[in-house]
Amino acid sequence: MLNNSLPALKTKMSMCSVSLNYDVLGFEFAERPKVAFSAALSASLGPASGIVNVVYSKVITNIGGAYNPNTGIFTAPVRGVYYIRFTTCSQNSGYNSGVQLYKNSEKLLYLYEYNYNGYQRYISGGITLQLEVGDAVHTRLPDTLMLYETDTNRNTFSGFLIFTM
């Protein structure tokens, strides 16, 4: 009975101009921030001459608007723990693939793949991060590396808020 009445109560409470933090029989319910994004490259990138920011301009999801498709940077809108991941693809022989993941100016991950035979190769990486409001997370393409893309979202950058702190 309690489970059936809670959605109705939440709906009624949200229609009022009161805060959505409330307590029902010892259970606290709060409207939590919703933050999630996924974006993909719109074209191949590289080989780079110098380290360049990777801009995933093809937005798939951007709930909360914290991902900027013009810069390729996700900026944490709330203090919390986030899960961030990326996938890269290479195809051409002689061009290797890889990206570096940064939090602000700190390099957190560098994943790299040597493509010696021309077949498509994928790299995926993910990390759980505690971020403060305004922390910026982005990827960079290192010198001489390449990302292969068509129109099938082979190279993606995604993340979401797990919980606030």
Short mmCIF file of C-alpha atoms in Angstrom, two decimals:
data_model
loop_
_atom_site.label_atom_id
_atom_site.label_comp_id
_atom_site.label_asym_id
_atom_site.label_seq_id
_atom_site.Cartn_x
_atom_site.Cartn_y
_atom_site.Cartn_z
CA MET A 1 0.00 0.00 0.00
CA LEU A 2 2.82 2.39 0.87
CA ASN A 3 4.59 1.82 -2.46
CA ASN A 4 1.41 2.63 -4.41
CA SER A 5 0.78 5.86 -2.51
CA LEU A 6 4.31 7.30 -2.70
CA PRO A 7 4.25 8.19 -6.43
CA ALA A 8 0.94 9.98 -5.96
CA LEU A 9 2.29 11.84 -2.94
CA LYS A 10 5.42 12.84 -4.86
CA THR A 11 3.30 14.11 -7.75
CA LYS A 12 1.13 16.18 -5.39
CA MET A 13 4.18 17.54 -3.58
CA SER A 14 5.89 18.52 -6.83
CA MET A 15 2.82 20.49 -7.86
CA CYS A 16 3.19 22.66 -4.77
CA SER A 17 5.78 25.37 -4.41
CA VAL A 18 7.48 23.49 -1.59
CA SER A 19 10.78 21.71 -1.55
CA LEU A 20 10.75 18.11 -2.68
CA ASN A 21 12.70 17.04 0.40
CA TYR A 22 10.18 15.29 2.58
CA ASP A 23 9.91 12.42 4.99
CA VAL A 24 7.25 9.71 4.75
CA LEU A 25 7.18 7.12 7.53
CA GLY A 26 10.90 7.50 8.11
CA PHE A 27 11.92 7.38 4.43
CA GLU A 28 13.44 10.54 3.01
CA PHE A 29 12.83 11.33 -0.63
CA ALA A 30 14.62 14.14 -2.37
CA GLU A 31 14.61 15.31 -5.94
CA ARG A 32 18.16 14.53 -7.04
CA PRO A 33 20.07 16.32 -9.78
CA LYS A 34 19.99 14.48 -13.08
CA VAL A 35 23.30 14.53 -14.94
CA ALA A 36 24.18 12.22 -17.83
CA PHE A 37 25.83 12.69 -21.21
CA SER A 38 27.01 10.75 -24.24
CA ALA A 39 28.59 12.23 -27.32
CA ALA A 40 30.44 10.91 -30.37
CA LEU A 41 32.92 12.17 -32.94
CA SER A 42 31.35 13.37 -36.15
CA ALA A 43 34.48 12.67 -38.25
CA SER A 44 37.90 11.03 -38.00
CA LEU A 45 40.53 12.98 -36.12
CA GLY A 46 44.30 13.03 -36.55
CA PRO A 47 46.97 12.10 -36.87
CA ALA A 48 47.60 14.86 -34.41
CA SER A 49 50.69 17.02 -34.45
CA GLY A 50 50.82 17.88 -30.80
CA ILE A 51 48.25 17.04 -28.17
CA VAL A 52 44.74 18.22 -29.12
CA ASN A 53 41.45 18.26 -27.25
CA VAL A 54 38.96 15.76 -28.63
CA VAL A 55 35.63 17.44 -29.34
CA TYR A 56 32.75 14.99 -29.51
CA SER A 57 30.29 17.24 -31.33
CA LYS A 58 27.58 14.64 -32.02
CA VAL A 59 25.50 14.79 -28.84
CA ILE A 60 23.50 11.64 -28.09
CA THR A 61 22.36 12.60 -24.59
CA ASN A 62 23.02 15.70 -22.50
CA ILE A 63 20.71 15.63 -19.50
CA GLY A 64 21.54 18.57 -17.28
CA GLY A 65 23.47 20.33 -20.06
CA ALA A 66 26.88 19.85 -18.41
CA TYR A 67 28.63 18.58 -21.56
CA ASN A 68 29.77 21.24 -24.05
CA PRO A 69 29.80 19.89 -27.65
CA ASN A 70 31.82 22.91 -28.82
CA THR A 71 34.77 22.23 -26.50
CA GLY A 72 34.43 18.51 -25.68
CA ILE A 73 34.48 19.33 -21.96
CA PHE A 74 32.15 17.98 -19.29
CA THR A 75 31.87 20.39 -16.34
CA ALA A 76 30.51 18.99 -13.08
CA PRO A 77 27.39 20.94 -12.11
CA VAL A 78 27.21 19.45 -8.59
CA ARG A 79 29.65 17.97 -6.11
CA GLY A 80 29.47 14.21 -6.32
CA VAL A 81 30.76 10.92 -7.64
CA TYR A 82 30.58 10.41 -11.40
CA TYR A 83 31.30 7.56 -13.75
CA ILE A 84 33.16 8.67 -16.90
CA ARG A 85 34.03 6.46 -19.88
CA PHE A 86 35.30 6.65 -23.44
CA THR A 87 35.73 4.37 -26.43
CA THR A 88 38.11 4.90 -29.35
CA CYS A 89 38.54 3.23 -32.71
CA SER A 90 41.48 2.92 -35.09
CA GLN A 91 41.58 1.32 -38.51
CA ASN A 92 44.45 2.45 -40.71
CA SER A 93 47.76 0.58 -40.63
CA GLY A 94 50.57 2.73 -39.39
CA TYR A 95 48.27 5.03 -37.39
CA ASN A 96 47.86 4.17 -33.77
CA SER A 97 44.94 5.12 -31.59
CA GLY A 98 44.56 6.28 -28.02
CA VAL A 99 43.33 9.04 -25.78
CA GLN A 100 44.23 10.64 -22.52
CA LEU A 101 41.54 11.41 -19.94
CA TYR A 102 41.97 14.59 -17.89
CA LYS A 103 40.36 16.05 -14.80
CA ASN A 104 41.14 19.75 -15.04
CA SER A 105 44.87 19.70 -15.94
CA GLU A 106 45.60 16.31 -14.33
CA LYS A 107 46.09 13.36 -16.66
CA LEU A 108 44.21 10.41 -15.14
CA LEU A 109 44.35 7.75 -17.87
CA TYR A 110 46.25 7.16 -21.08
CA LEU A 111 45.11 4.20 -23.14
CA TYR A 112 46.88 3.40 -26.41
CA GLU A 113 46.59 0.78 -29.16
CA TYR A 114 49.18 -0.08 -31.81
CA ASN A 115 47.42 -0.88 -35.09
CA TYR A 116 49.84 -2.93 -37.14
CA ASN A 117 47.45 -4.70 -39.54
CA GLY A 118 44.76 -2.18 -40.56
CA TYR A 119 41.88 -3.95 -38.83
CA GLN A 120 39.60 -1.96 -36.58
CA ARG A 121 40.69 -1.91 -33.00
CA TYR A 122 38.80 -0.49 -30.07
CA ILE A 123 39.89 0.81 -26.70
CA SER A 124 37.50 1.50 -23.84
CA GLY A 125 38.25 2.98 -20.49
CA GLY A 126 36.23 4.11 -17.53
CA ILE A 127 36.81 5.63 -14.14
CA THR A 128 34.83 6.72 -11.10
CA LEU A 129 35.68 10.26 -10.03
CA GLN A 130 34.80 12.49 -7.12
CA LEU A 131 34.25 15.90 -8.70
CA GLU A 132 33.68 19.32 -7.24
CA VAL A 133 31.40 21.89 -8.84
CA GLY A 134 33.24 23.29 -11.88
CA ASP A 135 35.72 20.44 -12.30
CA ALA A 136 36.30 19.82 -16.01
CA VAL A 137 36.73 16.36 -17.54
CA HIS A 138 37.83 15.88 -21.14
CA THR A 139 39.94 13.72 -23.44
CA ARG A 140 42.98 14.60 -25.52
CA LEU A 141 44.47 12.96 -28.59
CA PRO A 142 48.24 12.58 -28.19
CA ASP A 143 50.79 13.46 -30.86
CA THR A 144 50.74 11.24 -34.01
CA LEU A 145 47.65 9.26 -32.96
CA MET A 146 44.41 8.99 -34.90
CA LEU A 147 40.73 8.27 -34.21
CA TYR A 148 38.77 6.58 -37.01
CA GLU A 149 35.11 7.54 -37.36
CA THR A 150 32.32 7.10 -39.88
CA ASP A 151 28.72 7.73 -38.93
CA THR A 152 28.39 4.85 -36.45
CA ASN A 153 29.56 6.42 -33.17
CA ARG A 154 32.78 4.41 -32.87
CA ASN A 155 34.40 7.06 -30.66
CA THR A 156 32.33 8.11 -27.67
CA PHE A 157 32.67 10.04 -24.43
CA SER A 158 30.05 9.49 -21.74
CA GLY A 159 29.39 10.04 -18.07
CA PHE A 160 26.77 10.27 -15.40
CA LEU A 161 26.29 11.30 -11.77
CA ILE A 162 26.17 8.31 -9.43
CA PHE A 163 25.37 10.30 -6.27
CA THR A 164 25.83 13.77 -4.81
CA MET A 165 28.02 14.54 -1.79
#
